[in-house]
XYZ file of C-alpha atoms in Angstrom:
121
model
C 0.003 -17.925 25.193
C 3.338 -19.256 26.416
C 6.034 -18.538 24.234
C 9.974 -19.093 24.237
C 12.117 -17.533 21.987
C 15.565 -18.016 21.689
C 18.029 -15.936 19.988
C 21.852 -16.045 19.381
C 22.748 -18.974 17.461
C 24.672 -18.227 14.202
C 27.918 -19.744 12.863
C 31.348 -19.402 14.733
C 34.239 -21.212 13.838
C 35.922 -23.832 16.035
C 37.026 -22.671 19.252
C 34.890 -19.528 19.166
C 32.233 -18.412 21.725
C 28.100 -17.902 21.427
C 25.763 -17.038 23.821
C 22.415 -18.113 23.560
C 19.038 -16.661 25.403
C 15.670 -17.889 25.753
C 12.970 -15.079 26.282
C 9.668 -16.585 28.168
C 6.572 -15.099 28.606
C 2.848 -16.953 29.712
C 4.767 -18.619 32.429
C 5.707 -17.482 36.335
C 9.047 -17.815 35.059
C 10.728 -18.283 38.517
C 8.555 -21.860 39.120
C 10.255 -23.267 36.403
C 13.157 -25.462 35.690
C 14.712 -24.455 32.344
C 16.810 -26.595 29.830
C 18.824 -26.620 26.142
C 18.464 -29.548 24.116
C 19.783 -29.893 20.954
C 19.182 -31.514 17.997
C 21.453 -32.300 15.042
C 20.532 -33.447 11.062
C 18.853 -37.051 11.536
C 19.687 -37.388 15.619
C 17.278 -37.139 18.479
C 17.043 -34.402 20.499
C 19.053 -34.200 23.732
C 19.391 -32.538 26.980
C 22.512 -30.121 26.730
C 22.034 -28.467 30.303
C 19.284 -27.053 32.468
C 18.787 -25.136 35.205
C 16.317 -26.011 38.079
C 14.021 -23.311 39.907
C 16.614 -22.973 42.536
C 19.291 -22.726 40.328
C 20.988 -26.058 40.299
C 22.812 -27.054 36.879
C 23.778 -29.987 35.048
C 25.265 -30.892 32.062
C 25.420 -33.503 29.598
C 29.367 -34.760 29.979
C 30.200 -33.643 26.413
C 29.422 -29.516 27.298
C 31.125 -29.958 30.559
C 33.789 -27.267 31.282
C 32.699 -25.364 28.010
C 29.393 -24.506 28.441
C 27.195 -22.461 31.726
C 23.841 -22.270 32.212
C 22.536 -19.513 33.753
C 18.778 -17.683 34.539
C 18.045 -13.895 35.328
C 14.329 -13.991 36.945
C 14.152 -10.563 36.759
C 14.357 -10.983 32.764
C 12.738 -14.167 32.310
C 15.209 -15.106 30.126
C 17.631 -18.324 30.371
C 21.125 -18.184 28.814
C 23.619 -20.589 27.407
C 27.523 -19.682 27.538
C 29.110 -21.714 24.715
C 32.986 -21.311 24.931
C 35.837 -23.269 22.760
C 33.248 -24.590 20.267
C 33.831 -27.764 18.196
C 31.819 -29.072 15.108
C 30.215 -31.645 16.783
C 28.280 -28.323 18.708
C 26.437 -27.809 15.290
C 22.513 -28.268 16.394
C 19.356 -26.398 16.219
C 19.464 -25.288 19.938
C 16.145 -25.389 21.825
C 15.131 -23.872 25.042
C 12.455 -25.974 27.022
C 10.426 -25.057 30.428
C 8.425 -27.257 32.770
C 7.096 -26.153 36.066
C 8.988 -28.000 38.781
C 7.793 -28.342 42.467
C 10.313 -29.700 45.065
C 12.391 -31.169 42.971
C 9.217 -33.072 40.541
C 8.328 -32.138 37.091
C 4.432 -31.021 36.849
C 2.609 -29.735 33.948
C 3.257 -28.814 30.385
C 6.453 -29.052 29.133
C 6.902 -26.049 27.054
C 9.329 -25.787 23.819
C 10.877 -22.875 21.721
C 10.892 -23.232 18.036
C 14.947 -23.704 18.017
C 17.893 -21.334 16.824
C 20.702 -22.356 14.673
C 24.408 -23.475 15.890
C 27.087 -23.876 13.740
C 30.778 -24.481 14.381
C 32.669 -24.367 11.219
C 36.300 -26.558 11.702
């Protein structure tokens, strides 16, 4: 019964701002690192940033300085600040969980079923 489900994608033009969320439930939310990938038309699907239990972020080096991670445990819900969009942004966004103890992935990796991203130029 685990379920993500993110919300907040939609089209923006270049330059603009969107802020995505990922609502989990099934999980304890606060055991688990939490990520955005994102996959574009006929590409593979890539890490965009996560978020560990603890609350350490990284980024892929193409989101860095425009985008934030962020998690409210309280809401179970992950976010993704996207500031001064370009084109090359335009993905179905999906949020991903996996249980993480001291530092090491265990368990399921969980998935969302994706929301849509598009930065028109």
């Amino acid at each position: 019964q685990v379920q993500l489900v993110e919300s907040g994608g939609g089209l923006v033009q270049a330059g603009g701002s969107l802020r995505l969320s990922c609502a989990a439930s099934g999980i304890t939310f606060s055991l688990y690192a939490m990520g955005w990938y994102r996959q574009a038309p006929g590409k593979q699907r890539d890490l965009v940033a996560a978020i560990s239990s603890g609350g350490t972020t990284t980024y892929t080096d193409s989101v860095k300085g425009r985008f934030t991670i962020s998690r409210e445990n309280a809401k179970n819900t992950v976010y993704l600040q996207m500031n001064s969009l370009k084109p090359e942004d335009t993905a179905v966004y999906y949020c991903n969980a996996v249980r993480e103890v001291r530092g090491v992935k265990i368990g399921n990796t969980y998935w969302g079923r994706g929301t849509q991203v598009t930065v028109s130029s």
